[in-house]
PDB file of C-alpha atoms in Angstrom:
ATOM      1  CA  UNK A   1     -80.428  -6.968-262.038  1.00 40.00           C
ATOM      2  CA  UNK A   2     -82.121  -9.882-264.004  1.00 48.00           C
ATOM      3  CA  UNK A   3     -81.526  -9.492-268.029  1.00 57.00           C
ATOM      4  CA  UNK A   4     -83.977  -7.986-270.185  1.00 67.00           C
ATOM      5  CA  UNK A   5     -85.130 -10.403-272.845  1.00 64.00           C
ATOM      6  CA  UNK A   6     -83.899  -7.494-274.872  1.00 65.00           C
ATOM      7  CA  UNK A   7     -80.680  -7.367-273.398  1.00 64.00           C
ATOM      8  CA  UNK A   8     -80.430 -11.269-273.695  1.00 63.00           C
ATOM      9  CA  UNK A   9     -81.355 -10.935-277.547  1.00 63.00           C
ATOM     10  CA  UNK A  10     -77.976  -8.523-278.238  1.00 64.00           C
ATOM     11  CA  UNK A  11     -75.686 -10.420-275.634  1.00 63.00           C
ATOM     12  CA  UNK A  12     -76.233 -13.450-278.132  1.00 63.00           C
ATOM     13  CA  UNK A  13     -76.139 -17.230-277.510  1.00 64.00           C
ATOM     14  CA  UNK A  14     -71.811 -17.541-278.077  1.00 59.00           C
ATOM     15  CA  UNK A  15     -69.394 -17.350-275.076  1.00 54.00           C
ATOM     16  CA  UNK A  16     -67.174 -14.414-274.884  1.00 49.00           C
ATOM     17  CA  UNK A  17     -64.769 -16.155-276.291  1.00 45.00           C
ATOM     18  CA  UNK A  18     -66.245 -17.307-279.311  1.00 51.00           C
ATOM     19  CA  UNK A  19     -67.379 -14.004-280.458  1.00 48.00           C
ATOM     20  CA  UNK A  20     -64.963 -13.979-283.473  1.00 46.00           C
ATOM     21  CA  UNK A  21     -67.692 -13.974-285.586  1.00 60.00           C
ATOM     22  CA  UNK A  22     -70.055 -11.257-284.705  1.00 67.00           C
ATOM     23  CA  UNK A  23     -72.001 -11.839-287.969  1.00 68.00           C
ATOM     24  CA  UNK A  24     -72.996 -15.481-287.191  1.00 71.00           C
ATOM     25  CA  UNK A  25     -73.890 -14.830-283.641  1.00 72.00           C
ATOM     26  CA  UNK A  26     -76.565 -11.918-284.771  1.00 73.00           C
ATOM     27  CA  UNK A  27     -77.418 -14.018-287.250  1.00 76.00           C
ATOM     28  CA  UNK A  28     -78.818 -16.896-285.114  1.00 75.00           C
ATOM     29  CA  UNK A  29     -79.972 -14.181-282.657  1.00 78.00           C
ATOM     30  CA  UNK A  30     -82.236 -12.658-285.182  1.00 81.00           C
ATOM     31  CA  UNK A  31     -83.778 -15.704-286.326  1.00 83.00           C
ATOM     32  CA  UNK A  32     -84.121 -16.700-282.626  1.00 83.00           C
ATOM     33  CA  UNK A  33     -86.176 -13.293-281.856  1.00 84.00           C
ATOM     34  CA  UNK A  34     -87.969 -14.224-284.993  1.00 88.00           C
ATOM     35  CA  UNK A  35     -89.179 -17.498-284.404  1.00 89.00           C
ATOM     36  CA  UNK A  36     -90.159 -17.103-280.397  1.00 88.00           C
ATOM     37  CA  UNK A  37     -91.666 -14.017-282.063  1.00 89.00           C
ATOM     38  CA  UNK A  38     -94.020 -15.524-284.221  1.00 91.00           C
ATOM     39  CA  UNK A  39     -94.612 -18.068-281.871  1.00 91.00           C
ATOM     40  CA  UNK A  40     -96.141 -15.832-279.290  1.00 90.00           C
ATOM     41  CA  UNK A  41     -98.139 -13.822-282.059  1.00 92.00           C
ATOM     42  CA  UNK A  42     -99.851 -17.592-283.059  1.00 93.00           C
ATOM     43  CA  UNK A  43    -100.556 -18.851-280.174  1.00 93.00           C
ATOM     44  CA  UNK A  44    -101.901 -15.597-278.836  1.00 92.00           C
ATOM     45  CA  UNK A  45    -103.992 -15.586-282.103  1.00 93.00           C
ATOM     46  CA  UNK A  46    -104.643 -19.164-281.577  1.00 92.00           C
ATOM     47  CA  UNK A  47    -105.679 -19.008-277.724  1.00 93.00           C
ATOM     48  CA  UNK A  48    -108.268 -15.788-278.140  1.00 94.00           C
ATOM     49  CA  UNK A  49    -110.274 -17.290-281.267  1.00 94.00           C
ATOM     50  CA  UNK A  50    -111.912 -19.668-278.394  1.00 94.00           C
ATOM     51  CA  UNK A  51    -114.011 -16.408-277.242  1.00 95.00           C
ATOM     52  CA  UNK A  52    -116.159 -16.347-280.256  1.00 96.00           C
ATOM     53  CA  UNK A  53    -116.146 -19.854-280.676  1.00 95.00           C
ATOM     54  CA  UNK A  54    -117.688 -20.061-277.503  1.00 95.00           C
ATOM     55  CA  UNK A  55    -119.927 -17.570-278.942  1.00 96.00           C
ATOM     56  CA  UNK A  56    -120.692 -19.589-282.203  1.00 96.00           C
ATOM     57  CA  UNK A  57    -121.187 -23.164-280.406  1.00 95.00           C
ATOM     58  CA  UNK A  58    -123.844 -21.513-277.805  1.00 96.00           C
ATOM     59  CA  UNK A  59    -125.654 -19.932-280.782  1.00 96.00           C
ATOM     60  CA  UNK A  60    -125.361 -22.973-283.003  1.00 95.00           C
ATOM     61  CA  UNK A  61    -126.721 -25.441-280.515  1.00 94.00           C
ATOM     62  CA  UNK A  62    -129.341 -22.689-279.203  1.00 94.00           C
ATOM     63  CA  UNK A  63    -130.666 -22.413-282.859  1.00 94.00           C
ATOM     64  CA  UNK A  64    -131.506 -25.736-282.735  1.00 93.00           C
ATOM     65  CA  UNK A  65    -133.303 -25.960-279.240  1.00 91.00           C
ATOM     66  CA  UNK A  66    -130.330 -27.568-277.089  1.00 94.00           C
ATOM     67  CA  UNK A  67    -129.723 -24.661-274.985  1.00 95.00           C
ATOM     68  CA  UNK A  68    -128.451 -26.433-271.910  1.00 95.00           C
ATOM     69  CA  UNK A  69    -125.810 -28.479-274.495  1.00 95.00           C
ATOM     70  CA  UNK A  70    -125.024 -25.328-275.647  1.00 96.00           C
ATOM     71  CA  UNK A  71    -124.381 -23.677-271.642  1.00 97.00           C
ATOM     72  CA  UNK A  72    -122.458 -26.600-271.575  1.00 97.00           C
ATOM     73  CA  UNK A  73    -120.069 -26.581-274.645  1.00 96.00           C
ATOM     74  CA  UNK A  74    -119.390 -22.939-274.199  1.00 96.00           C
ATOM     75  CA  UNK A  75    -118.389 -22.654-270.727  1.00 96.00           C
ATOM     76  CA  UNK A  76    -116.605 -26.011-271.522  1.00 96.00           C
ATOM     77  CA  UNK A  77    -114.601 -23.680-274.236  1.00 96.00           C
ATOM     78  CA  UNK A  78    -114.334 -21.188-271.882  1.00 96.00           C
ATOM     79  CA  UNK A  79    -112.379 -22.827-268.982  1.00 95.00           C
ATOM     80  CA  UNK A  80    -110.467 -24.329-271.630  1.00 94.00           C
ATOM     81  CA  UNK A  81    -109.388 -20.446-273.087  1.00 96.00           C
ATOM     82  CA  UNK A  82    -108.758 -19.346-269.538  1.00 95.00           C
ATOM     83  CA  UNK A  83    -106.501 -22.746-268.765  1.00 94.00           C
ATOM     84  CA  UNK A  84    -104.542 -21.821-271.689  1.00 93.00           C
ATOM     85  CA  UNK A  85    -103.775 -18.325-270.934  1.00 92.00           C
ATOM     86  CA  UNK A  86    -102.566 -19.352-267.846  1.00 92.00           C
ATOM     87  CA  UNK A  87    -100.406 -21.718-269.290  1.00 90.00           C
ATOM     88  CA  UNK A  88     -99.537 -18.942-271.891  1.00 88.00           C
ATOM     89  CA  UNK A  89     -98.537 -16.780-269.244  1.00 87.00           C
ATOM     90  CA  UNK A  90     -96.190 -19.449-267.828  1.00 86.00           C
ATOM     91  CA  UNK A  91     -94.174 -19.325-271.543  1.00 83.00           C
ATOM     92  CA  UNK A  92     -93.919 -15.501-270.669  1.00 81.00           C
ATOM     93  CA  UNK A  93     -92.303 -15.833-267.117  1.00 79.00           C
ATOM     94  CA  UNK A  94     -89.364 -18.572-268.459  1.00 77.00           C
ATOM     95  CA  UNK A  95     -86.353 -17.400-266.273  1.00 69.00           C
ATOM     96  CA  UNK A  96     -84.299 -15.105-268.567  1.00 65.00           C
ATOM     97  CA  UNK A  97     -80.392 -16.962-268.708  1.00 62.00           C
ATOM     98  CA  UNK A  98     -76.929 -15.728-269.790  1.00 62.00           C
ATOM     99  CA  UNK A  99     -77.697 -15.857-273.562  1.00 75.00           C
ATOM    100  CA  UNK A 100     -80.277 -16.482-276.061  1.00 79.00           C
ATOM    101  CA  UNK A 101     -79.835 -20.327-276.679  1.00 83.00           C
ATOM    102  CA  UNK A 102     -80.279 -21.163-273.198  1.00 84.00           C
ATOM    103  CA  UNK A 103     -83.362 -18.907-273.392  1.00 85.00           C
ATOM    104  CA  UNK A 104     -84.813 -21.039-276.536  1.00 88.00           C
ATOM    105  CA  UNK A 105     -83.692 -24.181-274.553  1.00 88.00           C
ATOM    106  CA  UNK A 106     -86.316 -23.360-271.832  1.00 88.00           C
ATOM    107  CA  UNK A 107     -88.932 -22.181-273.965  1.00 90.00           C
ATOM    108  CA  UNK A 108     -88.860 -25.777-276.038  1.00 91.00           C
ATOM    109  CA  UNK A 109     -88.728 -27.442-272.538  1.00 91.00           C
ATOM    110  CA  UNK A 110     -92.012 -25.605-271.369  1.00 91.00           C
ATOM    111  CA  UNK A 111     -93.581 -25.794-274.516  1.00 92.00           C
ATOM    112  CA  UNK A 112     -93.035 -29.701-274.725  1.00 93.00           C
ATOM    113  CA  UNK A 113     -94.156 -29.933-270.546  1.00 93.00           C
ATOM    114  CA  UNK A 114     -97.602 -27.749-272.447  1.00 93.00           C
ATOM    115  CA  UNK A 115     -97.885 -29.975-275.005  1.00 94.00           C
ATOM    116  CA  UNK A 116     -97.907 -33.317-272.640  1.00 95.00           C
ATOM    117  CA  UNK A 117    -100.660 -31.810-270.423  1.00 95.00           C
ATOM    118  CA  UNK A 118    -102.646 -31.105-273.463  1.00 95.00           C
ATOM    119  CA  UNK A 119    -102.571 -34.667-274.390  1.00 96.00           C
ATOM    120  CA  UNK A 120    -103.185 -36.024-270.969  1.00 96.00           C
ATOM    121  CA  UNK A 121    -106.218 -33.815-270.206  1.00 95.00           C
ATOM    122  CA  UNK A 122    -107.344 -34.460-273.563  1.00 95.00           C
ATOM    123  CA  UNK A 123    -106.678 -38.198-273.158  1.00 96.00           C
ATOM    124  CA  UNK A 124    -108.700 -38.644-269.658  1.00 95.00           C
ATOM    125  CA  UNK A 125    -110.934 -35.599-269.766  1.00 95.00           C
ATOM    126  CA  UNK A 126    -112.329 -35.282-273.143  1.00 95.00           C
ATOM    127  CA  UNK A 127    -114.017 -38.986-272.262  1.00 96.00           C
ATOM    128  CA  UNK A 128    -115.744 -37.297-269.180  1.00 95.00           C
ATOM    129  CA  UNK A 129    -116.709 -34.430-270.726  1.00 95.00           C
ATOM    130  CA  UNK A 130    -117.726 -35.965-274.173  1.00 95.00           C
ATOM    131  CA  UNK A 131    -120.370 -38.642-272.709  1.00 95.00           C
ATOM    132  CA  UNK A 132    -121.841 -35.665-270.474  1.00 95.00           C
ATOM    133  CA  UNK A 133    -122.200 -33.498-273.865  1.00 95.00           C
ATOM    134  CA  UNK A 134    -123.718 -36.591-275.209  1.00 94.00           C
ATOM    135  CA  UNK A 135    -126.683 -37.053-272.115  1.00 95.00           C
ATOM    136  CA  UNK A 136    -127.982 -33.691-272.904  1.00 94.00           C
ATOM    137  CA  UNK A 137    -127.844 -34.327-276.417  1.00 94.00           C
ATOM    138  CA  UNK A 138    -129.551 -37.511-275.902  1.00 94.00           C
ATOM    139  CA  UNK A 139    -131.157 -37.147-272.498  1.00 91.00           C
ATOM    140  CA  UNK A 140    -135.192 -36.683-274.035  1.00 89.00           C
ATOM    141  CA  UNK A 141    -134.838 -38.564-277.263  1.00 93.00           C
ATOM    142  CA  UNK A 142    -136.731 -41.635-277.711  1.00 93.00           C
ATOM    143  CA  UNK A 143    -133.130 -43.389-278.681  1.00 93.00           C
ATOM    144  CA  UNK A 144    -132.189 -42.479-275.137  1.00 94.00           C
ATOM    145  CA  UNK A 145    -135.310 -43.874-273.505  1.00 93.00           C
ATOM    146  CA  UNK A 146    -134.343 -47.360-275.562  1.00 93.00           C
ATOM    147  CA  UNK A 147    -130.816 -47.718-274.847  1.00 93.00           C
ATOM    148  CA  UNK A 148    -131.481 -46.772-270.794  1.00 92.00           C
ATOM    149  CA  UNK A 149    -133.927 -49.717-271.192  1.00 93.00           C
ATOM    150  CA  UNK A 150    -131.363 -51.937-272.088  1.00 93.00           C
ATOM    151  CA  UNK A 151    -129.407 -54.179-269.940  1.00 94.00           C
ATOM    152  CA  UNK A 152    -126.557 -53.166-267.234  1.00 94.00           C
ATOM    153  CA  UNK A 153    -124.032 -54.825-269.197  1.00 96.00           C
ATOM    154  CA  UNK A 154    -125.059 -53.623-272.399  1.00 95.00           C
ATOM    155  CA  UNK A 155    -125.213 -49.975-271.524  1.00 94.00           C
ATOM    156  CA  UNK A 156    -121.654 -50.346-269.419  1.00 95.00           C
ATOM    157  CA  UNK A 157    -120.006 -51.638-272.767  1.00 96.00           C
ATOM    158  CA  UNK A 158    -121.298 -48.850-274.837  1.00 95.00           C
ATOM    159  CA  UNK A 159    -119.967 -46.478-272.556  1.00 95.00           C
ATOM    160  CA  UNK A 160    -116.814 -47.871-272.351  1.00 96.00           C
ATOM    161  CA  UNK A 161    -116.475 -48.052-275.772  1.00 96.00           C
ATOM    162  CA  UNK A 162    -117.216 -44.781-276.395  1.00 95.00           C
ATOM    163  CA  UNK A 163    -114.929 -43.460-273.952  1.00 95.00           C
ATOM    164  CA  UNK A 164    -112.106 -44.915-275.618  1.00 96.00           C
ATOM    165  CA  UNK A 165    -112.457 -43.830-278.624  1.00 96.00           C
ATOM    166  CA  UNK A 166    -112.546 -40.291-277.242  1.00 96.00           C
ATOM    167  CA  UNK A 167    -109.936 -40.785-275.128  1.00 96.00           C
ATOM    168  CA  UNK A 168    -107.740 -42.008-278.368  1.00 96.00           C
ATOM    169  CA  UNK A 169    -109.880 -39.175-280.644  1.00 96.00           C
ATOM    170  CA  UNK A 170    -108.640 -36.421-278.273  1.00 95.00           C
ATOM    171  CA  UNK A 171    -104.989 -36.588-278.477  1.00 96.00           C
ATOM    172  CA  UNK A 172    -105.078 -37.521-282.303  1.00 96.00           C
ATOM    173  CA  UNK A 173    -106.988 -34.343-283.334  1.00 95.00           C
ATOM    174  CA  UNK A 174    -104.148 -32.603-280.703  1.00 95.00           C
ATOM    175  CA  UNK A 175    -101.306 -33.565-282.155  1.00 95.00           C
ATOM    176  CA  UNK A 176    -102.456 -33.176-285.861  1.00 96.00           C
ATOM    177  CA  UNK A 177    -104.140 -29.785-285.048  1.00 94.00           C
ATOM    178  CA  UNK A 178    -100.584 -28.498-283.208  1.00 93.00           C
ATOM    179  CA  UNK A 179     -98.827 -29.996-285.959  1.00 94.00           C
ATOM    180  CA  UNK A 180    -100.696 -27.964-288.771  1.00 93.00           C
ATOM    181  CA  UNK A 181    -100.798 -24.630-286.482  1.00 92.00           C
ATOM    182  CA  UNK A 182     -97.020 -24.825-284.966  1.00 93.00           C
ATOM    183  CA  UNK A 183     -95.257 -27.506-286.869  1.00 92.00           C
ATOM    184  CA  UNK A 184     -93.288 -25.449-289.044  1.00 92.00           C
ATOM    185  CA  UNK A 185     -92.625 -22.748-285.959  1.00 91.00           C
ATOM    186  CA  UNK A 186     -91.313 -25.641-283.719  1.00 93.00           C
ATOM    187  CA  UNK A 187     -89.245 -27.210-286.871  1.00 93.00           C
ATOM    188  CA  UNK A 188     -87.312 -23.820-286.981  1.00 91.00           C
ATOM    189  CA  UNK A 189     -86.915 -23.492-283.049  1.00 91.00           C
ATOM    190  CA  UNK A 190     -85.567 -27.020-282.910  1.00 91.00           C
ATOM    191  CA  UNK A 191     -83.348 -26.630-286.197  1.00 90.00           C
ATOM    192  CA  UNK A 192     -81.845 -23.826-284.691  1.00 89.00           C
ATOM    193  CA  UNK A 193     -81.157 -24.977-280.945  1.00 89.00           C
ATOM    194  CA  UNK A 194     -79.184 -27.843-282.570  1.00 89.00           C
ATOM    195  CA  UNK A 195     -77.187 -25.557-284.997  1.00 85.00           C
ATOM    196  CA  UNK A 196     -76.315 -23.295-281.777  1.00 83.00           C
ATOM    197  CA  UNK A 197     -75.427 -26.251-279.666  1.00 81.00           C
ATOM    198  CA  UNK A 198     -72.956 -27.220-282.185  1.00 79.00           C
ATOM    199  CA  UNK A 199     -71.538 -23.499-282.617  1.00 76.00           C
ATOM    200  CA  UNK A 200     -71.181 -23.647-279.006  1.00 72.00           C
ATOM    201  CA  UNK A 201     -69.088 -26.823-278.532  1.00 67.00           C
ATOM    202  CA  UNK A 202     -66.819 -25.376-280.970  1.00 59.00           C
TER     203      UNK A 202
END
């Protein structure tokens, strides 16, 4: 029968034959619990705040007459909460292993695999959906009637340009965002895969 992660957290992450020292091995376990723990809590925290910021965007751009930009913007939010909790609930089926380090070793392997697709689909999406959010921003202003007047070229740059720099913007405000939210989470988890992988060679 496949372990509990229960079961996994008492079995420990030493071999048999290392478990001479009973206190260091629920030691590490403990703060291993702890960490993947508080991990879960945060990012479940984390992924369900989207809701009312869907809310708050719609009503934001609503109060100032750009209800289509703000249709837009909050279903944009929305697939982006749903997308998340499926990639949540991809952390939550990890295959269960022998012992807890090998458990933490394939939660930091997901989590980095999350992390990359973040960065990609902020990287080549945000572009797309940023200079659509943009049109109906823009789409009956008399700036927008000017630059449409302009020539091919001209408009093709500025478009180009722009994309860029959301395409760089993305990622940036990703990795700094993750950083501030999980940073000191993901310190811990990595700190103490490295201290069991050493206890384990021993």
């Amino acid at each position: 029968m496949e372990k509990s992660i229960e079961q996994m957290w008492n079995n420990g992450f030493l071999k048999n034959e290392k478990l001479l020292a009973p206190k260091i091995n629920d030691l590490y376990n403990q703060k291993s619990q702890l960490v993947i723990d508080k991990l879960k809590r945060t990012y479940t925290i984390d992924n369900k705040s989207m809701i009312p910021l869907a809310a708050l965007v719609f009503g934001i751009s609503a109060f100032f007459g750009y209800y289509l930009l703000g249709i837009y913007l909050m279903l944009i939010t929305l697939v982006l909460f749903f997308l998340n909790r499926k990639k949540l609930k991809e952390l939550e089926n990890i295959s269960i292993g022998n012992s807890s380090y090998e458990y933490l070793v394939e939660y930091q392997k997901m989590l980095k695999n999350m992390m990359s697709f973040y960065t990609k689909l902020l990287a080549y999406g945000l572009p797309i959906v940023g200079m659509i959010g943009y049109y109906l921003y823009f789409k009956n202003t008399p700036l927008f009637a000017k630059f449409v007047q302009q020539e091919i070229w001209f408009i093709a740059l500025v478009i180009v340009v722009i994309a860029v720099i959301l395409g760089l913007l993305g990622p940036a405000i990703y990795k700094v965002t993750t950083e501030a939210v999980y940073g000191r989470l993901l310190k811990k988890m990595n700190e103490l895969i490295e201290d069991m992988k050493e206890l384990r060679q021993e």
